[in-house]
Coordinates of C-alpha atoms and ligand atoms in Angstrom, one line a residue:
X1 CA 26.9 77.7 -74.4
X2 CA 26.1 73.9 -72.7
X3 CA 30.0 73.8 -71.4
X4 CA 28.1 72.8 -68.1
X5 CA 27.9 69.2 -69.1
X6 CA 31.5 68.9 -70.1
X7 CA 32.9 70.7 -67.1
X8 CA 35.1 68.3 -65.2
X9 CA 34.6 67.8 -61.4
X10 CA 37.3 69.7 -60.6
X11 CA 36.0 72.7 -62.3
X12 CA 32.8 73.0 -59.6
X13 CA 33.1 76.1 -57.7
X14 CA 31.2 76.2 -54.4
X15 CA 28.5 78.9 -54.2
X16 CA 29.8 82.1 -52.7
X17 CA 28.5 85.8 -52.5
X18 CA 31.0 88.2 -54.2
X19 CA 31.1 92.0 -52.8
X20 CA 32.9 94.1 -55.4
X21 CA 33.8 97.4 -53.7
X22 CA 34.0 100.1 -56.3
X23 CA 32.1 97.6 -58.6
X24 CA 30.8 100.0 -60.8
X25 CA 34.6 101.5 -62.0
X26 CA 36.6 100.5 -64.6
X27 CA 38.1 97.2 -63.7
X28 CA 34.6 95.6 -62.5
X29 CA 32.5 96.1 -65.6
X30 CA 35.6 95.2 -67.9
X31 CA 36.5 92.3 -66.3
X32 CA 35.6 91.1 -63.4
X33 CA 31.7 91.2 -64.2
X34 CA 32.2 90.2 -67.9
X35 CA 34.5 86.9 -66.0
X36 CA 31.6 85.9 -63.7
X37 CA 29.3 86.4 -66.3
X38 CA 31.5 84.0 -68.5
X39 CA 31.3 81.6 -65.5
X40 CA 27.9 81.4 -65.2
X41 CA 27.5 81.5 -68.8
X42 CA 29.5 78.4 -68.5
X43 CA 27.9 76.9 -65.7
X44 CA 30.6 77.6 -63.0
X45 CA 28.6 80.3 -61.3
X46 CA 25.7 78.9 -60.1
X47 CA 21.9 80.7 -59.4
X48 CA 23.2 80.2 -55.5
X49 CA 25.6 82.6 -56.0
X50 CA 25.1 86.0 -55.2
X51 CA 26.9 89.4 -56.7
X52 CA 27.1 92.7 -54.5
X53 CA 28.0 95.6 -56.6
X54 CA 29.0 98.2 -54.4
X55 CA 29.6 101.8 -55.0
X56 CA 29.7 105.0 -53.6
X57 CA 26.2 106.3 -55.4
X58 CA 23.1 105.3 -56.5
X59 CA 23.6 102.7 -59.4
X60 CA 21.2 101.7 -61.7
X61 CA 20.7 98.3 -62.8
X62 CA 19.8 99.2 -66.5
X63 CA 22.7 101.3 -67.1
X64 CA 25.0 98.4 -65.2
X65 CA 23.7 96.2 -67.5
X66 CA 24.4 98.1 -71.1
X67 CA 27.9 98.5 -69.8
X68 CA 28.6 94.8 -68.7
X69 CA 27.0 93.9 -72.0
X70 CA 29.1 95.5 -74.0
X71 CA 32.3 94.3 -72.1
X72 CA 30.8 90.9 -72.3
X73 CA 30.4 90.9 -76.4
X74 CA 33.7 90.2 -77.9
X75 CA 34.0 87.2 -75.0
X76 CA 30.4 85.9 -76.3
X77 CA 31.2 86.3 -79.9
X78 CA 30.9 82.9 -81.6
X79 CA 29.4 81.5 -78.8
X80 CA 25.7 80.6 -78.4
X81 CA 24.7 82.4 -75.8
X82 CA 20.7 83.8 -75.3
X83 CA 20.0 87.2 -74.3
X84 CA 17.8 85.2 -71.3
X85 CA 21.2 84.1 -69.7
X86 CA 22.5 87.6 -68.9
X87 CA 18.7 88.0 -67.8
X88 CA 19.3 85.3 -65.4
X89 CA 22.4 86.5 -64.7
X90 CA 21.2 89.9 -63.8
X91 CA 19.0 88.2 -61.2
X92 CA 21.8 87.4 -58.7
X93 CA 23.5 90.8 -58.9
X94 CA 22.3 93.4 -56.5
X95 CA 23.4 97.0 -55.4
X96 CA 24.5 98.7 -52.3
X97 CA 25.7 102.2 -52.0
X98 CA 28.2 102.5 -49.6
X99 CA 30.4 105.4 -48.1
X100 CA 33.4 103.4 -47.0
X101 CA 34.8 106.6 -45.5
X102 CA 31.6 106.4 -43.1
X103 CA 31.9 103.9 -39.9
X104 CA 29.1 101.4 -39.8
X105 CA 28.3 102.0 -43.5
X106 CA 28.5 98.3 -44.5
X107 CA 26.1 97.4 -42.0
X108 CA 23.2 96.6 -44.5
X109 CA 25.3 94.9 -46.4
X110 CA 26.5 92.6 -43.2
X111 CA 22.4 92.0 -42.7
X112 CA 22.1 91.0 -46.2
X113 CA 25.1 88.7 -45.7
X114 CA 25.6 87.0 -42.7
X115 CA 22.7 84.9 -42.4
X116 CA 23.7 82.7 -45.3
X117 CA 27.0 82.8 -44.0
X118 CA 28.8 80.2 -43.5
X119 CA 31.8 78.0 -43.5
X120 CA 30.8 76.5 -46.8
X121 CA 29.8 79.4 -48.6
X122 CA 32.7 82.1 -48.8
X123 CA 32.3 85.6 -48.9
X124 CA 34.9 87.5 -51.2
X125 CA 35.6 90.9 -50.9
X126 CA 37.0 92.4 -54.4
X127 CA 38.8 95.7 -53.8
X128 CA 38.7 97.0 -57.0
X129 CA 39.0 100.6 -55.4
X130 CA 42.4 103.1 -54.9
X131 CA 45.2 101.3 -52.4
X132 CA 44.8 104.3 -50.7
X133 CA 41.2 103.1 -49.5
X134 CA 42.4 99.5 -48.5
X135 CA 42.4 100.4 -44.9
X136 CA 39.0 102.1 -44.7
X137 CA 37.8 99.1 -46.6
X138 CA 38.9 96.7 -44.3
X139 CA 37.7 98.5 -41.5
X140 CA 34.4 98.8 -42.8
X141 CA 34.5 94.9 -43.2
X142 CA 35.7 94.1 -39.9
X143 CA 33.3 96.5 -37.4
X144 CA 30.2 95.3 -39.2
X145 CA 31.7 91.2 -38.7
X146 CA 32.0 90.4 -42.1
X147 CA 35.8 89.1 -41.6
X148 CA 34.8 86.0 -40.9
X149 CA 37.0 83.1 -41.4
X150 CA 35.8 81.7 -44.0
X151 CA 36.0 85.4 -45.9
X152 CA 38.3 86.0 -48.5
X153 CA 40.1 89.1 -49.9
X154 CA 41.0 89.9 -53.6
X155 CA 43.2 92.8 -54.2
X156 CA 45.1 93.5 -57.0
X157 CA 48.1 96.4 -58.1
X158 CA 49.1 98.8 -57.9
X159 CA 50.3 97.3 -54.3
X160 CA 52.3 100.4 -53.6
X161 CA 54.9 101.8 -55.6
X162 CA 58.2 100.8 -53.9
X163 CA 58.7 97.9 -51.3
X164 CA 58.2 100.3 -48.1
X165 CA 55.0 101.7 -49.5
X166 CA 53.8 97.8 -50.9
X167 CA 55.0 96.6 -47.3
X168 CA 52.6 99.6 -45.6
X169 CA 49.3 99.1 -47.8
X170 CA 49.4 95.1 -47.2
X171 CA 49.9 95.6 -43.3
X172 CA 46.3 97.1 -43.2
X173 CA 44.9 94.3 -44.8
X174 CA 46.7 91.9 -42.4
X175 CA 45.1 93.9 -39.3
X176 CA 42.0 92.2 -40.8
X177 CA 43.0 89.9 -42.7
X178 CA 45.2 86.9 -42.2
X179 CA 47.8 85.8 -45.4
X180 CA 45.8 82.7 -46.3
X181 CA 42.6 84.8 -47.0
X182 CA 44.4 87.4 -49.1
X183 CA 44.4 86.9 -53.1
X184 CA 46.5 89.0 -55.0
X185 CA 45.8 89.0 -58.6
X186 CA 48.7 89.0 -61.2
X187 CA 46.1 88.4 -64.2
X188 CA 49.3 87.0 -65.9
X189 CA 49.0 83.6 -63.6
X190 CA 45.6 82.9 -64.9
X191 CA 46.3 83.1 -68.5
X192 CA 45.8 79.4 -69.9
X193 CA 49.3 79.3 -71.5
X194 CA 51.3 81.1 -68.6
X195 CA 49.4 77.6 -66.7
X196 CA 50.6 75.7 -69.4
X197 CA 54.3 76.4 -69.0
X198 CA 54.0 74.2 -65.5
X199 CA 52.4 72.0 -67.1
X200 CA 55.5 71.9 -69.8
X201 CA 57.8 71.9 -67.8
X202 CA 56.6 69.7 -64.6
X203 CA 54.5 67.2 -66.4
X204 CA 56.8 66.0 -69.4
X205 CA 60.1 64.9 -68.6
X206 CA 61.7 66.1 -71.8
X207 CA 62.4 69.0 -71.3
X208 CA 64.1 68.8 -67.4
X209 CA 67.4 67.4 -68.6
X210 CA 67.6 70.2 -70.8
X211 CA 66.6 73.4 -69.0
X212 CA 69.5 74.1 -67.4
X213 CA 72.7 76.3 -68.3
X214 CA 74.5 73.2 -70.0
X215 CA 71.9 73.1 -72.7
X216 CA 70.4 76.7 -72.4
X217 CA 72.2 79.5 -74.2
X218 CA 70.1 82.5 -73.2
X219 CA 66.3 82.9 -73.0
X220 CA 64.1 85.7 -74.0
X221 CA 60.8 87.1 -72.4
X222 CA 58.7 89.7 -74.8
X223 CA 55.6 91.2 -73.3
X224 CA 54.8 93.8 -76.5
X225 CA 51.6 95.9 -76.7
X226 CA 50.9 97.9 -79.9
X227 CA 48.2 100.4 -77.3
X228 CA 49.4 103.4 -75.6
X229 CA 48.2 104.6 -72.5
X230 CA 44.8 106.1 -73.1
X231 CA 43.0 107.5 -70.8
X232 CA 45.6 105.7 -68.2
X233 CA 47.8 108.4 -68.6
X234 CA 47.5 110.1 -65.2
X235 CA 48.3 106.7 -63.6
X236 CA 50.7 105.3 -65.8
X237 CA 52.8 108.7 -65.8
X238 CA 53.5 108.4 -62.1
X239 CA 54.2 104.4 -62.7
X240 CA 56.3 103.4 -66.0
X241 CA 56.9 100.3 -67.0
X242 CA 59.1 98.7 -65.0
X243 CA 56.4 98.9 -62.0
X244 CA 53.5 98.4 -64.1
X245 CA 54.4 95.5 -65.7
X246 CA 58.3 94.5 -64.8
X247 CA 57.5 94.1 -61.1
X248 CA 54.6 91.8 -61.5
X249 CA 53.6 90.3 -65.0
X250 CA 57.2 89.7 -66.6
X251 CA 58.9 88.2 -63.1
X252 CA 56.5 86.4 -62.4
X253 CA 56.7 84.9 -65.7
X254 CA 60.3 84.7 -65.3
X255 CA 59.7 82.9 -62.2
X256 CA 57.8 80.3 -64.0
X257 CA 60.5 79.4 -66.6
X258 CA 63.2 79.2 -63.9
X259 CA 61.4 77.8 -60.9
X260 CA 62.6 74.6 -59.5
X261 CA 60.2 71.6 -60.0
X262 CA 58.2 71.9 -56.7
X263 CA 57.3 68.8 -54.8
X264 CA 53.7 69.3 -55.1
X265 CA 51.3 71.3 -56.8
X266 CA 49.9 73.5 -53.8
X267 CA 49.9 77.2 -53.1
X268 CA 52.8 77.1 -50.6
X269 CA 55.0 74.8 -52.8
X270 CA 54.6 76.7 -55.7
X271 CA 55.5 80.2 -54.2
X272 CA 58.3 79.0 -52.4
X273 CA 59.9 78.2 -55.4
X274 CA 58.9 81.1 -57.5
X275 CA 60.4 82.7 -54.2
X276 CA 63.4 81.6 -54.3
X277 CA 64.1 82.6 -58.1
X278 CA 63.4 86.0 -57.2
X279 CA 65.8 86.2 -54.4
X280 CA 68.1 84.7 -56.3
X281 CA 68.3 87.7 -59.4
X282 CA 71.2 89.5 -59.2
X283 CA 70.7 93.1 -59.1
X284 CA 70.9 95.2 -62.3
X285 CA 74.1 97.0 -63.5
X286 CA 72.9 100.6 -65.2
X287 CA 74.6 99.3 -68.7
X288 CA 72.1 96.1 -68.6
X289 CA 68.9 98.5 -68.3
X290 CA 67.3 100.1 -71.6
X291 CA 64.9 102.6 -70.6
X292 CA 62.4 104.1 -74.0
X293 CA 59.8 106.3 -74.3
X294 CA 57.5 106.5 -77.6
X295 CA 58.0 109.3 -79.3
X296 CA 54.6 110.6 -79.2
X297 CA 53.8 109.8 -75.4
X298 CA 54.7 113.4 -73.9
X299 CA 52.0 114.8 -76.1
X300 CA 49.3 112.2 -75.0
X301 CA 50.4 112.6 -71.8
X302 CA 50.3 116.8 -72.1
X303 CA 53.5 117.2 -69.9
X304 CA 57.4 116.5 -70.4
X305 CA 57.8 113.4 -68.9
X306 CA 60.9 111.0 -68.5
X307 CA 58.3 108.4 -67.5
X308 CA 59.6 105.2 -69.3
X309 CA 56.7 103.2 -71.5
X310 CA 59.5 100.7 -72.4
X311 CA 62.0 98.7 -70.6
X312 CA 64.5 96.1 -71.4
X313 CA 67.1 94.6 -69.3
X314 CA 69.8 91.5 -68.9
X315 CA 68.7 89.2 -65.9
X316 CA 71.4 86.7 -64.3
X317 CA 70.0 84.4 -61.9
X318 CA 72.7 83.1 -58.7
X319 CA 72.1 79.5 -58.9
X320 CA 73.4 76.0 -60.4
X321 CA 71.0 75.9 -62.6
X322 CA 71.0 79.3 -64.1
X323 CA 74.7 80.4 -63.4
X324 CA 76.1 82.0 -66.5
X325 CA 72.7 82.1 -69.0
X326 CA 70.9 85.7 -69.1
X327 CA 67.4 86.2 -69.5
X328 CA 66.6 89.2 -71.7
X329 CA 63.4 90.8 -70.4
X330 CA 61.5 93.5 -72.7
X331 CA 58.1 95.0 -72.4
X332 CA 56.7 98.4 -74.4
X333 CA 53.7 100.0 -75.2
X334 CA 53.0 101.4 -78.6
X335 CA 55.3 98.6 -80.4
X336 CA 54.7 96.7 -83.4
X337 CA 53.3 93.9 -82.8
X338 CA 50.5 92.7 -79.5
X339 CA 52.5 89.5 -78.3
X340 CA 54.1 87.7 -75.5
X341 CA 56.1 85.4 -75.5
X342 CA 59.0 83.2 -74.4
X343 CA 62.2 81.9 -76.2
X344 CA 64.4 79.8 -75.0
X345 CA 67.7 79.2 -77.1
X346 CA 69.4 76.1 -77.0
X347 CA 73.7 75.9 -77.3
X348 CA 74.6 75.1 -80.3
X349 CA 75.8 71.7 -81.2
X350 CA 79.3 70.9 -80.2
X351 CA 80.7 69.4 -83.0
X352 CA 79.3 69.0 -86.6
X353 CA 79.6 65.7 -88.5
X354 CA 77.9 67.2 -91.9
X355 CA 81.0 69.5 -92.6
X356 CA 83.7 67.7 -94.0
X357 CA 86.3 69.0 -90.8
X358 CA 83.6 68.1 -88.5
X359 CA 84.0 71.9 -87.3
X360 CA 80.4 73.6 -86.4
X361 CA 80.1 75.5 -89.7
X362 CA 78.5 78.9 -87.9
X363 CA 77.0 80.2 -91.0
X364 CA 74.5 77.2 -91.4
X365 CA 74.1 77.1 -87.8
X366 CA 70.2 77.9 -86.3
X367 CA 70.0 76.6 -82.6
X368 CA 67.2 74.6 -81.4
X369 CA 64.9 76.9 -80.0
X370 CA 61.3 76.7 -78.5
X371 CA 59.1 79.4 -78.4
X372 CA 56.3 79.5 -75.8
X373 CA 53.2 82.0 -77.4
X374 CA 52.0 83.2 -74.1
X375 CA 49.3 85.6 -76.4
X376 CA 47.6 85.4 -79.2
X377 CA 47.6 82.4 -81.2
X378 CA 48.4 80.6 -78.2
X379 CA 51.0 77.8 -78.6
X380 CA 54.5 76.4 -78.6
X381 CA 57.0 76.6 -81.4
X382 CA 60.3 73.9 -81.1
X383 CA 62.6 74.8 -83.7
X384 CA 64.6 71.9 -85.1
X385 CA 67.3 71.4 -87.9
X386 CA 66.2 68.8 -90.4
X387 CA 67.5 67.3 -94.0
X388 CA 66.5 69.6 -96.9
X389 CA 64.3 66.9 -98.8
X390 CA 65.6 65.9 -102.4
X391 CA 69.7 64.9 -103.7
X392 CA 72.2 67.4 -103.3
X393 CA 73.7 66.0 -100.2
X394 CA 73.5 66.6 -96.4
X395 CA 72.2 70.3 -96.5
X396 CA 70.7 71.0 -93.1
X397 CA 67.7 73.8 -92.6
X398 CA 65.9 74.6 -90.2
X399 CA 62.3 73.4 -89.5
X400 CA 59.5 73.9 -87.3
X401 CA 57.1 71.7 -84.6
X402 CA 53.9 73.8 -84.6
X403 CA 51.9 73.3 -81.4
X404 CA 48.5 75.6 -81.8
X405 CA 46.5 75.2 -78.6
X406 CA 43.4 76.8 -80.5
X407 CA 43.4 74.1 -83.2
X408 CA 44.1 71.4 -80.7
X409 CA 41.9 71.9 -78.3
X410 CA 39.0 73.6 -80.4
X411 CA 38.0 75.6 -77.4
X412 CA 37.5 78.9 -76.2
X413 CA 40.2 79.4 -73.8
X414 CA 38.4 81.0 -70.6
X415 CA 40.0 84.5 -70.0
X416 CA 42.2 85.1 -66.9
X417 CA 40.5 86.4 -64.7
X418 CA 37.2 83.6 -65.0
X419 CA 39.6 81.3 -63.8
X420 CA 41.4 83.6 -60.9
X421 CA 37.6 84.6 -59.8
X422 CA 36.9 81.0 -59.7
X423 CA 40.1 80.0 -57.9
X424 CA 38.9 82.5 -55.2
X425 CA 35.9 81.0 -54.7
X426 CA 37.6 77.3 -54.6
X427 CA 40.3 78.7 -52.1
X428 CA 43.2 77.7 -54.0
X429 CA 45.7 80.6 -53.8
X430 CA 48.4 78.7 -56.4
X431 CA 48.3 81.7 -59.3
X432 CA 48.5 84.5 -56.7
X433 CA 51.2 86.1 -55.1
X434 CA 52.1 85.7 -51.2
X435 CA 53.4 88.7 -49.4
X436 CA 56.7 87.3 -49.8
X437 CA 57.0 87.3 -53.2
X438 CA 55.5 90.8 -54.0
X439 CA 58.1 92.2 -51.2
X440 CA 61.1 89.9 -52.9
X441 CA 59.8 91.6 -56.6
X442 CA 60.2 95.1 -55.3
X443 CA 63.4 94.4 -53.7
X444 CA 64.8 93.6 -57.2
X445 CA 62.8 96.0 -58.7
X446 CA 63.2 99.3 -56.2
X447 CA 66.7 100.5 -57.4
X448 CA 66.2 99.9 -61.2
X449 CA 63.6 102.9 -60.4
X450 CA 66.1 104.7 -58.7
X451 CA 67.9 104.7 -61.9
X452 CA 65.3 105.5 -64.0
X453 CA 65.1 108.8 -62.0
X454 CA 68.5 109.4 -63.2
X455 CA 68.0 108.8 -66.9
X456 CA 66.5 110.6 -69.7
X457 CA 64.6 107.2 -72.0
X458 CA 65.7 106.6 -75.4
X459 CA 63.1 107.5 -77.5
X460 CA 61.4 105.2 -80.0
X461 CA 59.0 105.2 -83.0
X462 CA 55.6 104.2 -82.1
X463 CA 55.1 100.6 -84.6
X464 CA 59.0 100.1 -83.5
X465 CA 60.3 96.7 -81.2
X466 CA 61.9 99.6 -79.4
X467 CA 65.4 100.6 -78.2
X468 CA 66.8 97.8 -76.9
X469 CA 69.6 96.1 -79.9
X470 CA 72.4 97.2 -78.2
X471 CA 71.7 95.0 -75.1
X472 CA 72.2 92.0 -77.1
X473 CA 74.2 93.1 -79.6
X474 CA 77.4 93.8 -77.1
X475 CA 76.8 89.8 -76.5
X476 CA 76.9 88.6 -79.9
X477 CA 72.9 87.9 -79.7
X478 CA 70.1 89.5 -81.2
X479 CA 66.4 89.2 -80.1
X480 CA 63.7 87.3 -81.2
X481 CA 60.7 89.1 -82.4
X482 CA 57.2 87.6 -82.4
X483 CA 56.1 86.3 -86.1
X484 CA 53.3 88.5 -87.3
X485 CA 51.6 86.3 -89.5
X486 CA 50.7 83.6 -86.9
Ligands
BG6_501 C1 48.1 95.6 -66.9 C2 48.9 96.9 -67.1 O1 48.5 95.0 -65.7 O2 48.4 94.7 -68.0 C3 48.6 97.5 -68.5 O3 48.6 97.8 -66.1 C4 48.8 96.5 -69.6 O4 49.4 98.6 -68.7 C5 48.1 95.2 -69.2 O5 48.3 97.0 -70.8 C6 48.5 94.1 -70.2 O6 47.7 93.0 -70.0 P1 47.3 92.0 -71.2 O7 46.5 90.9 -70.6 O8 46.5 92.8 -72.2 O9 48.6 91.5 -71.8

């Protein structure tokens, strides 16, 4: 890959040591290795970096390697890169066994550390361990002086499971830690088109005028996976949707859509805004919430369960702007298609002049609509009426503005977390969540579970949208799937 040259200046990271705690689990040699391999691949990640992989036993390099190799293969595919660059790579990671339960145990990693320390060159501490370990962790950190200013924290969910326990996990890392050096990943914020959508909004003034409830009729957020739960089952069963992916990944996309333009583009201006949205959502009333199960969950599970893999619900937001529209949120495992998106209707016209009464003839009637592809096929989708071509008239049809950000920008598009890892290191905390913000999520978030706890979920067909219909349907509206054949 020779990205390096094209890089622009903003994209230079400075060099920093990464310490990923528990960096031989799951999350590390899925993604966070396979992003910072990526990165240097590109020529982000420097050979001044360095890469810790800690763990609580022995690791072995060789066997690191095959399994960050065969993470990093689908991300290389097409791409020319040598076997000698994840050689090279391999030369900047080294391994530390660590008991974090054990006082002093980080202290050869401190020796390792702090003499290149300094207020250029960041450490970052990646939790990628239980919540449950936090404190330890940042204990361990602390004694052995590694909390220096200039460190930095990454942590990511679950971040409790209701506001009281979210509130309790993130006061032990501010004993260590202050807010500014705490990154919370939503790996949502650091997909390219969830980016984009500022960029849509705050940096054409087209659309302004228009995204408000005098033009906007309702909008629609789909977050749809076609997997189950896998081997995720024993943490998914205690968690269901709405806190695995309602509390973080769809609000804060909701957020995004119905933030107010901030004055700048920093960390703090950004979050208050996405702040104020959510503390503007009106809670929930039972008859807006859809709660679904697929039908074969229980059995991969191996228990009854009324743990919800699907959730859909009505959102009204208590401002000018949003008075009055609803926001139809939906998010399922085991449906039929892999897509997220975002669809925002337009009103219809007010008054028709191709009828011959001038009335709005509602059976030729399509709204405008645009259609933000958050994943895959990455793009945006404004629907227009036009002139069906030829004699015959004024007939009207509808017609579409095709904006593919694959074909137009012939580029791979970095995955999320490459560009949350390298945010890190630049200490820009825009794309991740402030205290604030987590806490204000759970508030809206904490009775919905309440009434999950009541409810039995409808259950649905695995390859189904899911149970949802009647939520629109008793407002005259019906959703808007993802196209397949994109
Ligand atoms: C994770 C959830 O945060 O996001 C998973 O825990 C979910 O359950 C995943 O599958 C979806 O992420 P993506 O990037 O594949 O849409």
């Amino acid at each position: 890959m020779t990205e390096t040259e094209t890089l622009p200046k903003s994209a230079i990271v400075p060099a920093s040591d990464y310490v990923i705690i528990g960096g031989t689990g799951d999350l590390s040699v899925r993604k966070i290795f396979p992003a910072l391999f990526m990165r240097y691949a590109a020529g982000q990640v420097t050979n001044d970096f360095r890469l810790f992989v800690v763990g609580r036993q022995e690791i072995n390099a060789r066997d690191f390697r095959e399994k960050l190799e065969s993470h990093c293969a689908s991300l290389m595919s097409g791409l020319d890169v040598g076997e000698e660059v994840m050689d090279r790579f391999m030369e900047l990671v080294q391994f530390a066994c660590v008991d974090i339960s054990q006082p002093m145990s980080m202290a050869g990693l401190a020796e390792t550390l702090l003499p290149l320390a300094s207020d250029e060159r960041p450490v970052i501490f990646y939790l990628s361990i239980a919540p449950s370990l936090f404190s330890a962790a940042s204990q361990r950190i602390h004694e052995v002086g590694l909390a220096l200013p200039q460190s930095r924290l990454v942590v990511e969910k679950p971040l409790g499971h209701d506001r009281a326990s979210s509130r309790e996990i993130n006061d032990a890392l501010l004993s260590v830690f202050s807010e500014d050096q705490i990154y919370r990943i939503d790996h949502y914020l650091g997909k390219e088109t969830v980016q984009n959508l500022m960029a849509l909004r705050f940096a054409n003034v087209i659309f302004e005028a228009l995204w408000n409830n005098r033009y906007i009729d309702n909008i629609q957020i789909t977050v749809a996976e076609t997997i189950g739960v896998g081997d995720r089952a024993s943490y998914y069963d205690n968690y269901g949707a709405i806190r695995d992916m309602l509390q973080n990944h769809l609000l804060q996309l909701l957020c995004l859509v119905a933030m107010e333009p901030p004055a700048r583009f920093n960390a703090d201006q950004v979050r208050n805004e996405k702040l104020r949205v959510l503390q503007a959502l009106r809670p929930v009333d039972a008859e807006n919430l859809t709660l679904g199960q697929y039908q074969d969950y229980p059995h991969e599970v191996g228990v009854k369960t009324t743990t919800e893999t699907y959730v859909a619900l009505k959102v009204l937001i208590d401002n000018w702007r949003w008075a009055g529209v609803p926001f139809y949120i939906r998010t399922g495992k085991k449906l039929k298609t892999r897509a997220s998106e975002i669809v925002i209707t337009f009103k219809n016209r007010p008054h028709d002049i191709f009828t011959s009464d001038g009335s709005v003839d509602q059976e030729a009637e399509v709204p405008n609509r645009l259609i933000i592809r958050v994943q895959p096929n990455e793009g945006l989708t404004l629907l227009l009426t036009s002139k069906e071509p030829g004699p015959g008239g004024m007939r009207l049809f509808p017609s579409e503005l095709n904006l593919s950000f694959g074909e137009t920008f012939q580029e791979r598009l970095p995955e999320a977390y490459e560009r949350l890892l390298m945010d890190v290191a630049r200490g820009n905390q825009t794309l991740f969540m402030r205290l604030d913000e987590v806490l204000a999520a759970w508030e809206f978030v904490d009775p919905l579970v309440d009434t999950v706890t009541k409810r039995i979920p409808l259950i649905y067909r695995s390859g189904s949208m899911g149970p949802a219909d009647n939520l629109l349907i008793k407002d005259a509206r019906y959703w808007i799937d993802p196209k397949e054949d994109l």
